[in-house]
Coordinates of C-alpha atoms in Angstrom, one line a residue:
M1 CA 8.3 85.9 -28.2
N2 CA 7.5 89.1 -30.4
S3 CA 8.1 91.9 -28.1
T4 CA 10.4 93.5 -25.8
Q5 CA 7.6 92.7 -22.4
A6 CA 6.9 89.3 -23.6
W7 CA 11.0 89.1 -23.4
V8 CA 11.2 90.5 -20.3
T9 CA 8.4 88.4 -18.6
Y10 CA 10.0 85.1 -20.7
L11 CA 13.3 85.6 -18.8
S12 CA 12.3 86.9 -15.6
K13 CA 9.6 84.1 -14.9
V14 CA 10.7 81.2 -17.0
E15 CA 14.3 81.1 -17.6
L16 CA 15.8 83.2 -14.8
P17 CA 13.4 83.5 -11.7
V18 CA 15.7 82.4 -9.0
L19 CA 18.5 84.9 -10.2
A20 CA 16.0 87.8 -10.7
N21 CA 14.7 87.6 -7.2
T22 CA 17.9 87.1 -5.2
L23 CA 19.3 90.1 -7.3
R24 CA 16.1 92.4 -6.0
R25 CA 16.7 91.0 -2.6
I26 CA 20.2 92.0 -2.5
D27 CA 19.7 95.2 -4.3
E28 CA 17.0 96.4 -1.8
L29 CA 19.7 96.4 1.4
T30 CA 21.4 99.9 0.9
D31 CA 21.6 100.8 4.5
S32 CA 24.6 99.4 6.4
S33 CA 23.2 99.3 9.6
N34 CA 23.3 96.0 11.6
S35 CA 20.1 94.4 10.7
T36 CA 21.0 94.9 6.9
V37 CA 24.5 93.9 7.1
N38 CA 23.1 90.8 8.9
E39 CA 20.0 90.1 6.1
L40 CA 23.2 90.6 3.4
A41 CA 25.3 88.0 5.5
N42 CA 22.0 85.5 5.5
V43 CA 21.2 85.9 1.6
I44 CA 24.8 84.7 1.1
L45 CA 25.1 81.9 3.5
N46 CA 22.1 80.4 1.7
D47 CA 23.7 79.6 -1.0
A48 CA 27.5 77.5 -0.6
Q49 CA 28.8 78.2 -3.8
L50 CA 27.8 82.3 -3.4
T51 CA 30.0 82.0 0.2
S52 CA 32.7 80.4 -1.2
Q53 CA 32.6 82.9 -4.5
V54 CA 32.2 86.1 -2.2
L55 CA 35.1 84.8 0.5
R56 CA 37.3 83.8 -2.3
L57 CA 37.1 87.3 -3.5
S58 CA 37.3 88.8 -0.3
N59 CA 41.1 87.5 0.0
T60 CA 41.8 89.4 -3.6
V61 CA 43.9 92.2 -3.6
F62 CA 41.3 93.7 -5.5
Y63 CA 39.0 94.0 -2.7
N64 CA 41.0 93.2 0.0
Q65 CA 44.7 95.4 0.0
T66 CA 45.5 94.7 3.4
R67 CA 45.5 91.0 2.5
T68 CA 44.0 90.4 6.0
Q69 CA 42.6 86.8 6.0
V70 CA 39.1 86.7 5.4
S71 CA 37.1 83.2 6.6
T72 CA 33.3 84.4 7.2
V73 CA 30.8 86.3 5.3
S74 CA 30.6 88.7 8.6
R75 CA 34.0 89.5 8.6
A76 CA 34.5 90.2 5.0
I77 CA 31.2 92.9 5.6
T78 CA 33.3 94.2 8.6
L79 CA 36.7 94.4 7.4
I80 CA 36.2 95.2 3.6
G81 CA 32.8 97.0 3.7
F82 CA 29.2 96.3 3.1
D83 CA 28.8 97.6 -0.3
A84 CA 31.8 95.6 -1.5
V85 CA 30.6 92.7 -0.4
K86 CA 27.3 93.3 -2.0
S87 CA 29.0 93.9 -5.5
M88 CA 31.4 90.7 -4.7
A89 CA 27.3 89.1 -4.3
I90 CA 25.8 90.7 -7.1
S91 CA 28.9 89.7 -9.9
S92 CA 29.2 86.1 -8.6
L93 CA 25.5 85.3 -9.0
I94 CA 25.5 86.6 -12.5
V95 CA 28.3 84.6 -13.0
D96 CA 27.3 81.3 -11.6
S97 CA 23.3 82.1 -12.6
L98 CA 24.3 82.7 -16.2
L99 CA 27.0 79.8 -16.9
K100 CA 25.6 77.4 -15.0
R101 CA 22.7 77.2 -17.9
N102 CA 25.0 77.5 -21.2
D103 CA 28.8 78.1 -22.2
R104 CA 28.3 79.5 -25.8
P105 CA 31.3 81.4 -27.1
H106 CA 28.5 84.6 -27.1
L107 CA 27.7 84.1 -23.3
L108 CA 31.6 84.1 -22.5
R109 CA 32.4 87.1 -24.8
C110 CA 29.5 89.2 -23.6
L111 CA 30.8 87.9 -19.8
A112 CA 34.7 88.9 -20.7
R113 CA 33.3 92.7 -21.8
A114 CA 30.9 92.7 -18.6
I115 CA 34.0 92.3 -16.2
H116 CA 36.1 93.9 -17.9
A117 CA 34.4 97.4 -18.3
A118 CA 33.4 96.6 -14.5
V119 CA 36.8 96.7 -13.4
Q120 CA 37.7 99.5 -15.4
A121 CA 35.0 101.7 -14.1
R122 CA 35.9 100.7 -10.6
C123 CA 39.6 101.8 -11.0
L124 CA 39.1 104.8 -13.1
L125 CA 36.8 106.4 -10.7
P126 CA 38.7 109.2 -8.6
R127 CA 38.5 107.6 -5.2
R128 CA 35.4 109.1 -3.5
N129 CA 33.8 106.2 -1.0
E130 CA 32.8 103.1 -1.5
H131 CA 29.5 103.4 -2.4
A132 CA 30.5 105.1 -5.2
L133 CA 32.8 102.8 -6.5
E134 CA 31.2 99.8 -5.9
E135 CA 27.9 101.4 -7.6
V136 CA 29.7 102.0 -10.8
F137 CA 31.2 98.2 -10.9
I138 CA 27.7 97.0 -11.1
G139 CA 26.2 99.4 -13.4
A140 CA 29.1 98.0 -15.8
L141 CA 28.4 94.7 -15.0
L142 CA 24.5 94.9 -15.4
M143 CA 24.7 97.9 -18.5
N144 CA 24.1 94.8 -21.0
I145 CA 22.3 92.4 -18.5
G146 CA 19.5 91.6 -21.3
E147 CA 22.1 90.5 -23.8
L148 CA 24.0 88.3 -20.9
A149 CA 20.2 86.5 -19.8
F150 CA 19.2 85.9 -23.5
W151 CA 22.6 84.2 -24.2
S152 CA 22.1 82.3 -21.6
C153 CA 19.3 80.3 -22.2
E154 CA 18.7 77.7 -24.9
T155 CA 15.9 78.7 -27.5
D156 CA 15.7 78.6 -31.0
Q157 CA 16.1 82.4 -31.2
A158 CA 19.7 82.1 -29.8
S159 CA 20.4 79.7 -32.3
E160 CA 18.7 81.7 -35.2
L161 CA 20.8 85.0 -34.0
E162 CA 23.9 83.3 -33.8
A163 CA 23.8 81.9 -37.0
K164 CA 22.9 85.9 -38.3
L165 CA 25.7 87.1 -36.5
H166 CA 28.5 84.4 -37.9
N167 CA 27.0 85.5 -41.4
G168 CA 28.2 89.2 -40.6
E169 CA 24.6 90.8 -40.3
P170 CA 24.4 93.4 -38.5
P171 CA 23.9 92.9 -34.6
V172 CA 21.0 95.6 -33.9
E173 CA 19.4 94.5 -37.6
A174 CA 19.7 91.0 -36.5
Q175 CA 18.4 91.6 -33.0
K176 CA 15.1 93.3 -34.9
A177 CA 14.7 90.8 -37.1
V178 CA 14.8 87.5 -34.7
L179 CA 13.6 89.2 -31.6
H180 CA 11.4 92.3 -32.6
T181 CA 12.9 94.0 -30.3
T182 CA 16.5 95.1 -29.3
F183 CA 19.3 93.8 -26.4
T184 CA 19.3 97.3 -25.2
E185 CA 15.2 97.6 -24.6
I186 CA 15.2 94.0 -23.0
T187 CA 18.0 95.3 -20.7
R188 CA 16.2 98.5 -19.7
G189 CA 13.0 96.1 -19.1
L190 CA 14.9 93.7 -17.0
V191 CA 16.5 96.9 -14.8
E192 CA 13.0 98.1 -14.1
A193 CA 11.4 94.4 -13.6
W194 CA 14.3 93.3 -11.1
S195 CA 14.5 96.6 -9.3
L196 CA 18.0 97.1 -10.0
G197 CA 18.0 100.5 -8.9
P198 CA 18.3 104.1 -10.0
F199 CA 21.9 104.3 -11.0
I200 CA 21.4 101.3 -13.4
R201 CA 18.4 102.7 -14.3
E202 CA 19.9 106.2 -15.5
V203 CA 22.8 104.5 -17.0
V204 CA 20.8 102.4 -19.5
A205 CA 18.0 105.2 -20.0
P206 CA 18.2 106.7 -23.7
G207 CA 19.7 110.5 -24.3
Q208 CA 22.8 111.8 -22.5
A209 CA 24.0 110.5 -19.1
N210 CA 23.0 112.6 -16.4
S211 CA 26.4 112.2 -14.4
K212 CA 29.9 111.7 -14.8
A213 CA 29.6 108.2 -13.0
A214 CA 26.9 107.1 -15.3
S215 CA 29.1 108.6 -18.1
L216 CA 32.0 106.7 -16.9
V217 CA 30.1 103.8 -17.0
R218 CA 28.6 103.8 -20.9
H219 CA 32.3 105.0 -22.0
S220 CA 33.8 101.7 -20.1
V221 CA 31.5 99.3 -21.3
E222 CA 32.1 100.8 -25.1
M223 CA 35.9 101.1 -24.3
A224 CA 36.0 97.5 -23.4
K225 CA 34.3 96.5 -26.6
L226 CA 36.5 98.4 -28.6
S227 CA 39.5 96.9 -26.8
E228 CA 39.0 93.6 -28.0
N229 CA 40.7 95.0 -31.0
G230 CA 43.4 96.9 -29.9
W231 CA 44.1 99.6 -28.0
H232 CA 45.0 102.0 -30.9
G233 CA 42.4 103.3 -34.0
K234 CA 40.1 106.3 -34.5
E235 CA 37.4 105.1 -32.5
M236 CA 39.3 104.0 -29.3
E237 CA 41.5 107.2 -29.4
S238 CA 37.8 109.4 -29.0
M239 CA 36.9 106.9 -26.1
V240 CA 40.0 107.9 -24.3
E241 CA 39.6 111.3 -24.8
A242 CA 35.8 110.6 -23.4
L243 CA 37.2 108.8 -20.1
G244 CA 39.5 111.3 -19.5
A245 CA 36.7 113.9 -19.5
D246 CA 35.0 111.5 -17.2
I247 CA 37.8 111.5 -14.7
G248 CA 39.0 114.9 -15.3
E249 CA 42.9 112.9 -16.9
N250 CA 44.9 113.8 -19.9
P251 CA 44.4 110.9 -22.4
A252 CA 47.5 109.5 -22.3
A253 CA 47.4 109.0 -18.3
V254 CA 44.3 107.0 -19.0
R255 CA 45.5 105.1 -21.9
D256 CA 48.3 103.8 -19.7
Q257 CA 45.8 103.1 -16.8
L258 CA 43.4 101.1 -18.7
K259 CA 46.2 98.8 -20.1
L260 CA 46.9 98.0 -16.1
N261 CA 43.1 97.9 -15.5
A262 CA 42.9 95.0 -18.4
G263 CA 45.4 92.8 -16.3
E264 CA 43.6 93.6 -13.2
A265 CA 40.3 92.6 -15.1
A266 CA 41.8 89.4 -15.9
R267 CA 42.7 88.0 -12.7
V268 CA 39.0 89.3 -11.7
A269 CA 37.9 86.5 -14.1
V270 CA 39.8 83.8 -12.4
S271 CA 38.6 84.9 -9.0
L272 CA 35.4 84.6 -10.2
G273 CA 36.1 81.0 -11.2
I274 CA 35.9 81.9 -15.1
P275 CA 39.9 81.5 -16.2
Q276 CA 38.5 80.8 -19.8
V277 CA 37.2 84.1 -20.4
T278 CA 40.4 85.9 -19.8
A279 CA 41.0 84.5 -23.3
L280 CA 38.9 87.3 -24.7
M281 CA 39.9 89.8 -22.8
P282 CA 42.7 92.1 -24.1
G283 CA 46.4 91.0 -23.6
S284 CA 49.7 93.3 -23.9
Q285 CA 49.9 94.4 -27.4
S286 CA 52.7 93.1 -29.3
D287 CA 54.7 95.2 -31.9
S288 CA 52.0 94.1 -34.8
G289 CA 49.4 95.4 -32.8
E290 CA 48.1 92.2 -32.1
E291 CA 46.7 91.3 -29.0
A292 CA 48.3 88.0 -27.2
A293 CA 45.5 85.5 -25.4
H294 CA 47.8 83.7 -22.2
A295 CA 47.1 81.1 -20.1
P296 CA 45.8 82.3 -16.3
E297 CA 48.8 82.5 -14.0
V298 CA 48.6 80.0 -11.6
D299 CA 48.0 81.2 -7.5
P300 CA 51.4 79.8 -5.8
V301 CA 50.0 81.1 -2.2
L302 CA 46.6 78.9 -2.9
Q303 CA 48.8 76.0 -4.4
L304 CA 50.7 76.0 -1.2
Q305 CA 48.0 76.3 0.9
I306 CA 46.2 73.1 -1.0
L307 CA 49.6 71.4 -1.1
R308 CA 50.4 71.9 2.6
D309 CA 46.4 70.2 3.1
L310 CA 47.2 67.5 0.9
T311 CA 50.2 66.5 2.9
H312 CA 48.9 66.8 5.9
S313 CA 46.1 64.1 4.9
L314 CA 48.6 61.8 3.5
T315 CA 50.6 61.7 6.9
D316 CA 47.6 61.1 8.8
K317 CA 45.3 57.8 7.5
P318 CA 45.2 58.4 3.4
D319 CA 41.7 58.9 2.5
I320 CA 41.5 58.4 -1.7
N321 CA 38.0 60.2 -1.6
E322 CA 39.5 63.3 0.4
I323 CA 43.5 63.3 -1.3
C324 CA 41.3 63.3 -5.1
Q325 CA 38.5 66.4 -3.8
L326 CA 41.7 68.3 -2.6
V327 CA 43.3 67.3 -6.2
I328 CA 40.3 68.5 -7.9
E329 CA 40.0 72.1 -5.9
G330 CA 43.6 72.6 -6.2
I331 CA 43.6 72.3 -10.1
H332 CA 40.6 74.2 -10.3
R333 CA 41.5 76.9 -8.4
A334 CA 45.1 77.2 -7.6
V335 CA 46.0 76.0 -11.8
G336 CA 43.1 78.0 -12.9
M337 CA 41.7 75.2 -14.7
Q338 CA 37.8 76.0 -15.4
R339 CA 36.7 72.1 -15.5
V340 CA 38.5 69.4 -13.8
V341 CA 37.4 65.7 -13.6
L342 CA 38.7 62.2 -11.8
L343 CA 38.0 59.3 -14.4
M344 CA 38.6 55.4 -12.7
S345 CA 38.2 52.2 -14.4
D346 CA 34.5 51.1 -14.7
R347 CA 33.6 47.5 -13.0
S348 CA 34.5 46.2 -16.2
G349 CA 37.6 47.6 -16.4
L350 CA 37.5 48.4 -20.1
Q351 CA 36.6 52.3 -20.2
L352 CA 37.2 55.4 -17.7
I353 CA 34.1 56.6 -16.0
P354 CA 33.8 60.0 -14.0
R355 CA 34.3 60.1 -10.7
K356 CA 34.5 63.4 -9.1
M357 CA 34.3 66.6 -11.0
G358 CA 34.8 70.3 -10.3
G359 CA 34.2 73.8 -12.2
K360 CA 31.2 75.1 -14.3
G361 CA 29.9 72.9 -17.2
T362 CA 30.6 69.3 -15.3
E363 CA 27.2 68.4 -14.3
S364 CA 26.3 66.6 -17.3
W365 CA 29.9 65.0 -17.4
K366 CA 29.0 62.2 -14.6
E367 CA 26.6 60.4 -17.6
N368 CA 28.3 61.0 -20.6
F369 CA 31.8 61.2 -20.2
T370 CA 33.5 57.8 -21.2
I371 CA 36.8 57.2 -22.4
R372 CA 37.7 53.4 -23.8
K373 CA 41.1 51.6 -22.2
D374 CA 42.1 50.9 -25.9
G375 CA 42.1 54.1 -27.2
T376 CA 39.3 53.6 -29.5
G377 CA 36.2 56.3 -29.6
P378 CA 35.7 60.0 -30.0
L379 CA 37.9 60.4 -27.1
G380 CA 40.0 57.9 -26.9
T381 CA 43.7 60.6 -27.9
L382 CA 42.6 61.4 -24.2
L383 CA 44.4 58.7 -22.8
P384 CA 47.6 60.0 -21.2
H385 CA 51.2 59.1 -22.1
A386 CA 53.5 57.7 -19.7
S387 CA 53.3 61.2 -17.1
C388 CA 50.9 64.1 -17.1
H389 CA 51.4 66.5 -20.5
V390 CA 49.4 69.0 -22.5
Y391 CA 47.1 67.6 -24.9
Q392 CA 46.2 69.0 -28.0
P393 CA 44.1 68.1 -30.7
E394 CA 45.2 67.1 -34.3
P395 CA 44.8 70.1 -36.7
G396 CA 41.6 69.6 -38.7
T397 CA 40.0 66.9 -36.9
K398 CA 37.0 67.2 -34.5
A399 CA 35.7 64.9 -31.8
V400 CA 32.0 64.8 -32.3
T401 CA 30.6 63.9 -28.6
Y402 CA 27.2 65.4 -26.6
D403 CA 30.3 68.1 -25.3
R404 CA 31.1 70.5 -27.6
W405 CA 34.8 71.2 -26.0
L406 CA 35.7 67.9 -25.2
G407 CA 38.7 66.2 -27.3
N408 CA 38.6 70.0 -29.1
V409 CA 40.5 72.0 -27.1
P410 CA 43.8 71.8 -25.2
A411 CA 43.7 70.4 -21.8
L412 CA 45.9 69.0 -19.2
V413 CA 45.9 65.3 -18.6
G414 CA 47.8 63.1 -16.2
P415 CA 48.0 59.0 -15.1
L416 CA 47.0 57.1 -12.0
K417 CA 48.7 54.0 -12.1
A418 CA 48.7 50.8 -10.2
K419 CA 51.1 47.8 -10.6
G420 CA 52.3 49.7 -13.9
R421 CA 48.8 49.8 -14.9
I422 CA 46.1 53.2 -15.7
I423 CA 43.3 53.1 -13.4
G424 CA 42.4 56.7 -13.8
I425 CA 43.0 59.8 -15.3
F426 CA 42.9 63.8 -14.2
Y427 CA 41.5 65.8 -16.9
A428 CA 41.2 69.6 -17.0
D429 CA 40.3 72.2 -19.5
N430 CA 39.1 75.7 -20.1
A431 CA 36.3 75.0 -22.5
A432 CA 35.8 78.0 -24.9
A433 CA 39.6 79.4 -24.2
D434 CA 42.1 79.0 -27.2
Y435 CA 45.1 79.2 -25.7
V436 CA 47.6 76.3 -24.9
P437 CA 48.0 75.7 -20.7
S438 CA 51.5 77.3 -19.8
D439 CA 54.1 75.6 -18.3
D440 CA 53.8 76.6 -14.9
Q441 CA 49.7 75.5 -15.2
L442 CA 51.2 72.1 -16.3
S443 CA 54.1 71.7 -13.7
A444 CA 51.7 72.6 -11.4
F445 CA 49.0 69.9 -12.1
G446 CA 51.9 67.8 -12.3
H447 CA 52.3 68.4 -8.6
F448 CA 48.9 67.7 -7.6
V449 CA 48.6 64.6 -9.5
Q450 CA 51.4 63.5 -7.9
N451 CA 49.8 64.0 -4.4
A452 CA 46.8 61.7 -5.7
Q453 CA 49.3 58.7 -7.0
L454 CA 51.4 59.0 -3.5
C455 CA 48.1 58.2 -1.9
I456 CA 47.1 55.0 -4.5
T457 CA 50.9 53.7 -4.0
L458 CA 50.1 54.3 0.0
L459 CA 47.0 52.6 0.2
S460 CA 48.0 49.7 -2.4
S461 CA 51.5 49.0 0.0
S462 CA 49.6 48.7 3.1

């Protein structure tokens, strides 16, 4: 690939044809007539993962301020609005399609910026109508779709560009040297090839923005990048003034709103199933001006709902498979851990192997993730203590496995025992995130593991 068009064709037809076609189909649905509402619902319902994500987002305060429980896609469209559900579908598709392919740090950072910018643009826009709100959200989310698409692919050029950026080469010069084009040009090509609509074309077009909304999107995207170095500095001051001009607010009010919106962006990322990127978003500023990365908050309402389901299952006829699946889901969704697995003893009794998994990036674990019960091997240090605990890798050590994160990032680990012997463990991590799970996360994790342990105890005594 040595031209913009070559990259656009490769990404559209070789790497991401399903994403391209589905985005095109959803974007074509612009009229909220009954027939189009049904068409949108059908596009979503054809994908079980997309359905699950849309329903999860439909029950968040960001989209559903009435807090009315939504359990079907049709109900979501009726209650929350056609454009909002369309926006949820597009953001969910982007996240799932790209992260399913790769967990490269550059992709995670780009996703963090895109979600942060999208939430900022939507929250900053003066309330006019639902369509305008979702238009700026999707505009900011897709403004760098070329860069997102590129980093999701395992190509030689991605590794080469990663090395150049790591060595400190200027981004645009490095892109031209490796790709013979730039991410900006690839984005413009994809917007046309994927028929992403006139507003996004305006946002990514060269030259000055033709509308306040397009200007707001551009400035939100730039601000999201700058905010990674804190809320102060000359460039940030200029950007806050520009955003104030876009929405008719004074800079001081805009700055306060930006900080509030950043917290909302972190919650949206968790709702999208990627809590690990919250560590890459700006947090509250310390006195030194440095930003603090925090573990995502536990969802107490969802935790209670799943724990009730577990209690009901245990009082009926305990089914170990059903119980463990609920525990996996609880740790993933309510505790906010990206990747979760239950490992159980294999036939030899000498090692633990995956039995149930949840979260992005766990598909390959089934064949490759093993822990020797004697504590040897690259992942032997993951063997749990007597109770649930936070695993932290030894400083200066690095486990060498097929998965770049296993054994090398903080994780939650909890044992399952039968007659005093470990027969399994629950393991949960957040891949590229560099924060240690919080005490609240450890406590919630322990509650879920206790339910699985109770099931095993009940079955062994019956």
